[in-house]
mmCIF file of C-alpha atoms and ligand atoms in Angstrom:
data_model
loop_
_atom_site.group_PDB
_atom_site.id
_atom_site.type_symbol
_atom_site.label_atom_id
_atom_site.label_comp_id
_atom_site.label_asym_id
_atom_site.label_seq_id
_atom_site.Cartn_x
_atom_site.Cartn_y
_atom_site.Cartn_z
ATOM 1 C CA UNK A 1 -0.874 -40.647 54.053
ATOM 2 C CA UNK A 2 -1.932 -41.501 57.147
ATOM 3 C CA UNK A 3 -5.171 -42.415 57.865
ATOM 4 C CA UNK A 4 -6.515 -39.391 58.444
ATOM 5 C CA UNK A 5 -5.250 -37.978 54.609
ATOM 6 C CA UNK A 6 -6.655 -41.440 53.510
ATOM 7 C CA UNK A 7 -10.205 -40.473 55.256
ATOM 8 C CA UNK A 8 -10.351 -37.163 53.803
ATOM 9 C CA UNK A 9 -9.421 -38.097 50.265
ATOM 10 C CA UNK A 10 -12.226 -40.900 50.282
ATOM 11 C CA UNK A 11 -14.370 -37.992 51.648
ATOM 12 C CA UNK A 12 -13.492 -35.457 48.756
ATOM 13 C CA UNK A 13 -14.672 -39.061 46.126
ATOM 14 C CA UNK A 14 -17.779 -39.320 48.334
ATOM 15 C CA UNK A 15 -18.484 -35.648 47.800
ATOM 16 C CA UNK A 16 -16.777 -36.447 43.917
ATOM 17 C CA UNK A 17 -19.724 -39.484 43.047
ATOM 18 C CA UNK A 18 -23.124 -37.549 43.246
ATOM 19 C CA UNK A 19 -21.373 -35.102 40.187
ATOM 20 C CA UNK A 20 -19.310 -38.088 38.350
ATOM 21 C CA UNK A 21 -22.532 -39.627 38.214
ATOM 22 C CA UNK A 22 -24.444 -36.175 36.450
ATOM 23 C CA UNK A 23 -21.965 -36.108 34.627
ATOM 24 C CA UNK A 24 -21.612 -40.052 33.567
ATOM 25 C CA UNK A 25 -22.547 -39.883 29.632
ATOM 26 C CA UNK A 26 -20.207 -36.959 29.066
ATOM 27 C CA UNK A 27 -17.617 -38.782 31.248
ATOM 28 C CA UNK A 28 -18.188 -41.747 29.147
ATOM 29 C CA UNK A 29 -17.564 -39.944 25.685
ATOM 30 C CA UNK A 30 -14.463 -38.029 26.895
ATOM 31 C CA UNK A 31 -12.786 -40.193 27.524
ATOM 32 C CA UNK A 32 -14.015 -43.275 25.902
ATOM 33 C CA UNK A 33 -9.887 -43.751 24.607
ATOM 34 C CA UNK A 34 -8.424 -44.448 27.313
ATOM 35 C CA UNK A 35 -10.871 -47.403 27.528
ATOM 36 C CA UNK A 36 -9.830 -48.528 24.122
ATOM 37 C CA UNK A 37 -6.568 -48.061 24.700
ATOM 38 C CA UNK A 38 -6.560 -50.675 28.056
ATOM 39 C CA UNK A 39 -8.842 -53.128 26.722
ATOM 40 C CA UNK A 40 -5.869 -53.280 23.351
ATOM 41 C CA UNK A 41 -3.361 -52.930 25.667
ATOM 42 C CA UNK A 42 -4.740 -56.341 28.461
ATOM 43 C CA UNK A 43 -6.196 -57.935 25.471
ATOM 44 C CA UNK A 44 -10.118 -57.697 27.081
ATOM 45 C CA UNK A 45 -11.667 -60.173 25.034
ATOM 46 C CA UNK A 46 -14.763 -62.485 25.525
ATOM 47 C CA UNK A 47 -15.204 -64.763 27.826
ATOM 48 C CA UNK A 48 -12.449 -63.063 30.072
ATOM 49 C CA UNK A 49 -13.476 -62.156 34.066
ATOM 50 C CA UNK A 50 -12.167 -59.240 34.518
ATOM 51 C CA UNK A 51 -11.417 -56.641 37.592
ATOM 52 C CA UNK A 52 -11.963 -52.700 37.964
ATOM 53 C CA UNK A 53 -9.840 -51.447 39.881
ATOM 54 C CA UNK A 54 -10.874 -47.471 41.162
ATOM 55 C CA UNK A 55 -14.068 -47.927 38.645
ATOM 56 C CA UNK A 56 -15.995 -44.564 39.613
ATOM 57 C CA UNK A 57 -18.710 -43.760 37.736
ATOM 58 C CA UNK A 58 -18.715 -47.350 36.132
ATOM 59 C CA UNK A 59 -15.869 -46.838 33.555
ATOM 60 C CA UNK A 60 -13.916 -48.922 32.097
ATOM 61 C CA UNK A 61 -16.420 -51.245 33.698
ATOM 62 C CA UNK A 62 -19.417 -50.406 31.576
ATOM 63 C CA UNK A 63 -18.214 -51.037 28.351
ATOM 64 C CA UNK A 64 -16.068 -54.535 28.895
ATOM 65 C CA UNK A 65 -19.426 -56.040 30.587
ATOM 66 C CA UNK A 66 -20.195 -55.577 27.300
ATOM 67 C CA UNK A 67 -16.882 -56.786 25.375
ATOM 68 C CA UNK A 68 -16.643 -60.101 27.829
ATOM 69 C CA UNK A 69 -20.513 -61.005 27.232
ATOM 70 C CA UNK A 70 -22.777 -62.971 28.704
ATOM 71 C CA UNK A 71 -19.777 -66.019 29.390
ATOM 72 C CA UNK A 72 -17.292 -63.489 30.740
ATOM 73 C CA UNK A 73 -17.424 -61.170 33.918
ATOM 74 C CA UNK A 74 -16.468 -57.319 35.543
ATOM 75 C CA UNK A 75 -15.444 -57.109 38.743
ATOM 76 C CA UNK A 76 -15.649 -53.270 39.677
ATOM 77 C CA UNK A 77 -14.520 -52.201 42.558
ATOM 78 C CA UNK A 78 -13.855 -48.561 44.264
ATOM 79 C CA UNK A 79 -13.477 -47.251 47.723
ATOM 80 C CA UNK A 80 -16.121 -44.816 47.931
ATOM 81 C CA UNK A 81 -19.744 -46.002 48.363
ATOM 82 C CA UNK A 82 -21.172 -43.248 46.292
ATOM 83 C CA UNK A 83 -19.337 -44.094 43.303
ATOM 84 C CA UNK A 84 -20.225 -47.708 43.672
ATOM 85 C CA UNK A 85 -24.404 -47.154 43.744
ATOM 86 C CA UNK A 86 -24.326 -44.846 40.964
ATOM 87 C CA UNK A 87 -22.466 -47.705 39.009
ATOM 88 C CA UNK A 88 -24.365 -50.205 40.485
ATOM 89 C CA UNK A 89 -27.919 -48.133 39.179
ATOM 90 C CA UNK A 90 -26.473 -47.480 36.499
ATOM 91 C CA UNK A 91 -25.906 -51.078 35.832
ATOM 92 C CA UNK A 92 -29.495 -52.077 36.526
ATOM 93 C CA UNK A 93 -31.004 -49.320 34.000
ATOM 94 C CA UNK A 94 -29.143 -51.148 31.137
ATOM 95 C CA UNK A 95 -30.072 -54.567 32.053
ATOM 96 C CA UNK A 96 -26.029 -56.221 32.647
ATOM 97 C CA UNK A 97 -25.816 -59.215 34.695
ATOM 98 C CA UNK A 98 -22.688 -59.740 34.469
ATOM 99 C CA UNK A 99 -20.971 -57.428 37.125
ATOM 100 C CA UNK A 100 -20.600 -57.855 40.194
ATOM 101 C CA UNK A 101 -19.456 -55.019 42.999
ATOM 102 C CA UNK A 102 -16.766 -54.937 45.597
ATOM 103 C CA UNK A 103 -16.533 -51.831 47.826
ATOM 104 C CA UNK A 104 -12.797 -51.681 48.710
ATOM 105 C CA UNK A 105 -9.292 -50.211 48.243
ATOM 106 C CA UNK A 106 -6.513 -50.851 45.389
ATOM 107 C CA UNK A 107 -4.192 -51.669 48.548
ATOM 108 C CA UNK A 108 -6.424 -54.925 49.785
ATOM 109 C CA UNK A 109 -8.029 -56.493 47.488
ATOM 110 C CA UNK A 110 -10.611 -58.949 49.048
ATOM 111 C CA UNK A 111 -9.975 -61.490 46.500
ATOM 112 C CA UNK A 112 -7.975 -64.785 45.671
ATOM 113 C CA UNK A 113 -4.768 -65.136 44.421
ATOM 114 C CA UNK A 114 -5.423 -66.177 40.571
ATOM 115 C CA UNK A 115 -9.219 -65.366 40.295
ATOM 116 C CA UNK A 116 -9.016 -62.607 36.933
ATOM 117 C CA UNK A 117 -8.055 -63.103 33.643
ATOM 118 C CA UNK A 118 -7.004 -59.243 33.599
ATOM 119 C CA UNK A 119 -6.778 -56.445 36.197
ATOM 120 C CA UNK A 120 -7.496 -52.439 35.055
ATOM 121 C CA UNK A 121 -7.368 -49.392 36.512
ATOM 122 C CA UNK A 122 -8.457 -45.915 34.891
ATOM 123 C CA UNK A 123 -7.232 -42.553 35.756
ATOM 124 C CA UNK A 124 -7.287 -44.772 39.418
ATOM 125 C CA UNK A 125 -3.938 -45.725 39.783
ATOM 126 C CA UNK A 126 -2.824 -42.182 40.788
ATOM 127 C CA UNK A 127 -5.250 -41.967 43.667
ATOM 128 C CA UNK A 128 -3.705 -45.444 44.983
ATOM 129 C CA UNK A 129 -2.718 -45.312 48.800
ATOM 130 C CA UNK A 130 0.468 -47.067 48.455
ATOM 131 C CA UNK A 131 0.644 -47.786 44.627
ATOM 132 C CA UNK A 132 3.870 -50.547 44.404
ATOM 133 C CA UNK A 133 0.945 -52.039 47.166
ATOM 134 C CA UNK A 134 -1.244 -52.044 44.395
ATOM 135 C CA UNK A 135 0.229 -53.381 41.873
ATOM 136 C CA UNK A 136 1.165 -56.215 44.015
ATOM 137 C CA UNK A 137 -2.317 -57.186 44.973
ATOM 138 C CA UNK A 138 -3.530 -56.806 41.281
ATOM 139 C CA UNK A 139 -0.592 -59.143 39.512
ATOM 140 C CA UNK A 140 -1.709 -61.483 42.837
ATOM 141 C CA UNK A 141 -5.186 -62.106 41.995
ATOM 142 C CA UNK A 142 -5.073 -62.432 38.018
ATOM 143 C CA UNK A 143 -4.033 -65.557 36.587
ATOM 144 C CA UNK A 144 0.021 -66.400 35.198
ATOM 145 C CA UNK A 145 0.049 -64.776 32.653
ATOM 146 C CA UNK A 146 -2.748 -62.494 33.000
ATOM 147 C CA UNK A 147 -2.393 -58.897 32.363
ATOM 148 C CA UNK A 148 -2.703 -55.601 34.691
ATOM 149 C CA UNK A 149 -3.469 -52.177 32.160
ATOM 150 C CA UNK A 150 -3.327 -48.917 34.314
ATOM 151 C CA UNK A 151 -4.525 -45.552 32.151
ATOM 152 C CA UNK A 152 -2.596 -42.286 33.555
ATOM 153 C CA UNK A 153 -2.691 -38.917 32.826
ATOM 154 C CA UNK A 154 0.362 -37.938 31.193
ATOM 155 C CA UNK A 155 1.897 -34.012 31.651
ATOM 156 C CA UNK A 156 0.217 -31.663 32.908
ATOM 157 C CA UNK A 157 0.741 -29.047 30.083
ATOM 158 C CA UNK A 158 0.090 -31.237 27.457
ATOM 159 C CA UNK A 159 -3.645 -31.716 29.256
ATOM 160 C CA UNK A 160 -5.204 -28.499 28.703
ATOM 161 C CA UNK A 161 -8.234 -29.776 29.613
ATOM 162 C CA UNK A 162 -6.401 -29.798 33.552
ATOM 163 C CA UNK A 163 -4.475 -26.609 33.037
ATOM 164 C CA UNK A 164 -6.738 -24.593 31.239
ATOM 165 C CA UNK A 165 -8.403 -23.836 34.683
ATOM 166 C CA UNK A 166 -5.559 -24.893 37.017
ATOM 167 C CA UNK A 167 -2.815 -22.031 35.363
ATOM 168 C CA UNK A 168 -5.667 -19.410 35.636
ATOM 169 C CA UNK A 169 -6.588 -20.638 39.584
ATOM 170 C CA UNK A 170 -3.222 -20.979 40.667
ATOM 171 C CA UNK A 171 -1.837 -17.355 40.228
ATOM 172 C CA UNK A 172 -5.025 -15.621 42.518
ATOM 173 C CA UNK A 173 -3.811 -18.232 45.233
ATOM 174 C CA UNK A 174 -0.755 -19.209 47.504
ATOM 175 C CA UNK A 175 -0.189 -22.767 46.399
ATOM 176 C CA UNK A 176 2.142 -24.576 48.930
ATOM 177 C CA UNK A 177 5.038 -26.969 47.013
ATOM 178 C CA UNK A 178 3.265 -30.319 47.086
ATOM 179 C CA UNK A 179 5.323 -34.008 47.475
ATOM 180 C CA UNK A 180 5.701 -34.835 44.135
ATOM 181 C CA UNK A 181 4.490 -38.826 45.360
ATOM 182 C CA UNK A 182 1.033 -37.418 47.186
ATOM 183 C CA UNK A 183 -2.623 -38.477 45.329
ATOM 184 C CA UNK A 184 -2.566 -36.152 42.228
ATOM 185 C CA UNK A 185 -4.033 -36.598 38.305
ATOM 186 C CA UNK A 186 -0.913 -36.226 37.368
ATOM 187 C CA UNK A 187 1.562 -37.872 39.703
ATOM 188 C CA UNK A 188 2.279 -40.943 37.149
ATOM 189 C CA UNK A 189 2.914 -38.397 34.076
ATOM 190 C CA UNK A 190 6.781 -38.180 33.686
ATOM 191 C CA UNK A 191 7.226 -41.556 31.752
ATOM 192 C CA UNK A 192 8.599 -44.737 33.011
ATOM 193 C CA UNK A 193 7.110 -43.566 36.911
ATOM 194 C CA UNK A 194 4.455 -46.339 37.128
ATOM 195 C CA UNK A 195 5.774 -48.520 34.566
ATOM 196 C CA UNK A 196 9.270 -49.009 37.180
ATOM 197 C CA UNK A 197 6.236 -49.570 39.466
ATOM 198 C CA UNK A 198 5.202 -52.384 37.852
ATOM 199 C CA UNK A 199 8.617 -53.573 37.294
ATOM 200 C CA UNK A 200 9.405 -53.497 41.098
ATOM 201 C CA UNK A 201 6.521 -55.580 41.680
ATOM 202 C CA UNK A 202 7.837 -58.316 39.747
ATOM 203 C CA UNK A 203 5.227 -57.808 36.156
ATOM 204 C CA UNK A 204 6.568 -59.281 33.231
ATOM 205 C CA UNK A 205 6.620 -56.991 29.406
ATOM 206 C CA UNK A 206 6.024 -53.885 30.992
ATOM 207 C CA UNK A 207 4.781 -51.755 28.419
ATOM 208 C CA UNK A 208 4.402 -48.008 28.567
ATOM 209 C CA UNK A 209 2.131 -46.718 25.228
ATOM 210 C CA UNK A 210 1.902 -42.740 25.362
ATOM 211 C CA UNK A 211 -1.770 -42.520 24.194
ATOM 212 C CA UNK A 212 -2.170 -38.847 22.512
ATOM 213 C CA UNK A 213 -6.265 -38.190 22.141
ATOM 214 C CA UNK A 214 -8.969 -35.374 21.921
ATOM 215 C CA UNK A 215 -11.328 -35.016 24.951
ATOM 216 C CA UNK A 216 -14.293 -33.655 23.060
ATOM 217 C CA UNK A 217 -17.911 -33.435 23.862
ATOM 218 C CA UNK A 218 -20.344 -31.415 22.068
ATOM 219 C CA UNK A 219 -20.213 -28.911 24.946
ATOM 220 C CA UNK A 220 -20.421 -25.075 25.304
ATOM 221 C CA UNK A 221 -17.748 -23.756 27.742
ATOM 222 C CA UNK A 222 -20.456 -22.724 30.100
ATOM 223 C CA UNK A 223 -20.823 -25.984 30.489
ATOM 224 C CA UNK A 224 -17.199 -27.480 30.772
ATOM 225 C CA UNK A 225 -16.843 -24.676 33.340
ATOM 226 C CA UNK A 226 -19.705 -26.225 35.034
ATOM 227 C CA UNK A 227 -18.690 -29.954 34.628
ATOM 228 C CA UNK A 228 -15.023 -29.136 35.850
ATOM 229 C CA UNK A 229 -15.356 -27.368 38.712
ATOM 230 C CA UNK A 230 -18.057 -29.549 40.208
ATOM 231 C CA UNK A 231 -16.291 -32.565 39.518
ATOM 232 C CA UNK A 232 -12.628 -31.987 41.005
ATOM 233 C CA UNK A 233 -11.885 -31.769 44.355
ATOM 234 C CA UNK A 234 -8.527 -29.564 43.767
ATOM 235 C CA UNK A 235 -10.600 -26.972 41.376
ATOM 236 C CA UNK A 236 -13.795 -26.987 44.480
ATOM 237 C CA UNK A 237 -11.091 -26.539 47.190
ATOM 238 C CA UNK A 238 -9.355 -24.068 45.500
ATOM 239 C CA UNK A 239 -12.962 -22.239 44.196
ATOM 240 C CA UNK A 240 -14.038 -22.047 47.515
ATOM 241 C CA UNK A 241 -10.480 -20.147 48.940
ATOM 242 C CA UNK A 242 -10.985 -17.011 45.755
ATOM 243 C CA UNK A 243 -13.107 -14.511 46.959
ATOM 244 C CA UNK A 244 -16.689 -14.041 45.207
ATOM 245 C CA UNK A 245 -15.436 -11.083 43.806
ATOM 246 C CA UNK A 246 -12.109 -12.723 42.331
ATOM 247 C CA UNK A 247 -15.049 -15.235 40.444
ATOM 248 C CA UNK A 248 -16.071 -13.922 37.504
ATOM 249 C CA UNK A 249 -12.381 -12.501 36.797
ATOM 250 C CA UNK A 250 -10.887 -16.204 36.648
ATOM 251 C CA UNK A 251 -13.783 -17.316 34.709
ATOM 252 C CA UNK A 252 -13.468 -14.778 32.115
ATOM 253 C CA UNK A 253 -9.435 -15.542 32.348
ATOM 254 C CA UNK A 254 -10.280 -19.036 31.630
ATOM 255 C CA UNK A 255 -12.738 -18.859 29.169
ATOM 256 C CA UNK A 256 -9.855 -16.964 27.149
ATOM 257 C CA UNK A 257 -7.704 -19.381 27.562
ATOM 258 C CA UNK A 258 -10.021 -22.248 26.115
ATOM 259 C CA UNK A 259 -11.757 -20.091 23.821
ATOM 260 C CA UNK A 260 -9.567 -21.979 20.761
ATOM 261 C CA UNK A 261 -10.966 -25.172 22.152
ATOM 262 C CA UNK A 262 -14.706 -24.572 21.714
ATOM 263 C CA UNK A 263 -15.558 -23.871 17.541
ATOM 264 C CA UNK A 264 -18.471 -24.374 16.397
ATOM 265 C CA UNK A 265 -20.535 -25.585 19.179
ATOM 266 C CA UNK A 266 -18.051 -28.417 20.223
ATOM 267 C CA UNK A 267 -15.469 -28.881 22.315
ATOM 268 C CA UNK A 268 -11.845 -30.459 21.481
ATOM 269 C CA UNK A 269 -9.126 -30.261 23.839
ATOM 270 C CA UNK A 270 -5.787 -32.242 22.671
ATOM 271 C CA UNK A 271 -5.011 -34.771 25.752
ATOM 272 C CA UNK A 272 -1.897 -37.269 26.373
ATOM 273 C CA UNK A 273 -2.321 -40.235 29.163
ATOM 274 C CA UNK A 274 -0.284 -43.115 29.364
ATOM 275 C CA UNK A 275 -1.196 -47.071 29.164
ATOM 276 C CA UNK A 276 1.223 -48.733 31.332
ATOM 277 C CA UNK A 277 0.578 -52.250 31.144
ATOM 278 C CA UNK A 278 2.773 -55.980 32.459
ATOM 279 C CA UNK A 279 1.744 -59.596 33.201
ATOM 280 C CA UNK A 280 1.734 -61.767 35.964
ATOM 281 C CA UNK A 281 4.535 -63.837 35.633
ATOM 282 C CA UNK A 282 4.464 -67.639 34.591
ATOM 283 C CA UNK A 283 6.214 -68.970 37.566
HETATM 284 C C1 LIG B 1 -10.639 -39.749 38.749
HETATM 285 S S1 LIG B 1 -11.873 -41.326 39.152
HETATM 286 C C2 LIG B 1 -11.783 -42.611 37.774
HETATM 287 C C3 LIG B 1 -13.243 -43.311 38.263
HETATM 288 C C4 LIG B 1 -13.228 -43.882 36.526
HETATM 289 N N1 LIG B 1 -11.789 -44.952 36.602
HETATM 290 C C5 LIG B 1 -12.985 -43.424 35.060
HETATM 291 O O1 LIG B 1 -12.088 -42.910 34.893
HETATM 292 O O2 LIG B 1 -13.829 -42.188 34.830
HETATM 293 C C6 LIG B 1 -10.372 -41.955 40.596
HETATM 294 C C7 LIG B 1 -11.056 -43.345 41.360
HETATM 295 O O3 LIG B 1 -10.625 -43.965 41.858
HETATM 296 C C8 LIG B 1 -11.174 -44.590 43.540
HETATM 297 N N2 LIG B 1 -9.612 -44.527 43.964
HETATM 298 C C9 LIG B 1 -9.460 -43.325 45.084
HETATM 299 N N3 LIG B 1 -7.850 -43.815 45.967
HETATM 300 C C10 LIG B 1 -8.830 -45.335 45.416
HETATM 301 C C11 LIG B 1 -7.902 -46.761 46.395
HETATM 302 N N4 LIG B 1 -6.964 -46.371 47.147
HETATM 303 N N5 LIG B 1 -8.219 -47.865 45.782
HETATM 304 C C12 LIG B 1 -9.095 -47.888 44.488
HETATM 305 N N6 LIG B 1 -9.257 -46.493 43.893
HETATM 306 C C13 LIG B 1 -9.303 -45.682 44.579
HETATM 307 C C14 LIG B 1 -11.927 -43.163 43.362
HETATM 308 O O4 LIG B 1 -13.050 -43.637 44.769
HETATM 309 C C15 LIG B 1 -12.082 -42.982 42.388
HETATM 310 O O5 LIG B 1 -13.181 -42.989 41.941
#
């Protein structure tokens, strides 16, 4: 990505920050299985110092802060000021004192070599500017034998939480073909892609775990529609290109496509993610 595109992407995340803050409780609840997967794969335990890369509205930092406890610590990082500020405010409301904050990109981590026991990133690696360089950075700042672990989405077809909206909108718009390596939620959906990057960066014991779970919350279709059309820059940008007359038709088509995921006042979408992890070599 050229610097102009990088700035545009960060501006979009800055706009997203207020919605990720607004929906933080739902986001934490819906994607909690991803945090559990990262904690398990990276063997996060009491007393550890953990780096969170691209922490967004606070996960997994806020959960891990409670797992590592007062003898451990979490370093939350994100390049977007709005994300950092909202998480800092939430940590303050919860009285968490073992979380520290740095505004930075995954590509330039402002930490000395071998600073952390573990580095994790939940749903952020797909947006890194240079994933290979960022993975090398993550390995640089963990201790020898330390784990790095990233949670990324599996294929779009296995994730109707996303596709139920985008498949409908895309029928109404000209969508130019996208570079498969451009930052996007499904950039690492093909098994082996991110694992290959870890291997190239000399991580050892690289594993890729497929995680199937339900994205669940006690919300209506109307609340889901609001959540999805606010949180995602991709959806916001596409919605802005639709005519006012197209909107009700599209919303109805999405409601029809998503009906089976809403029953008795609860939303439940099947979802597929990959937890990709590896360890820094001992020598
Ligand atoms: C989909 S959100 C995930 C946030 C959070 N980890 C979660 O799971 O709820 C992606 C995050 O990656 C961050 N991000 C974007 N570009 C990044 C980069 N180059 N380095 C690190 N983080 C980045 C965004 O600011 C955003 O907070």
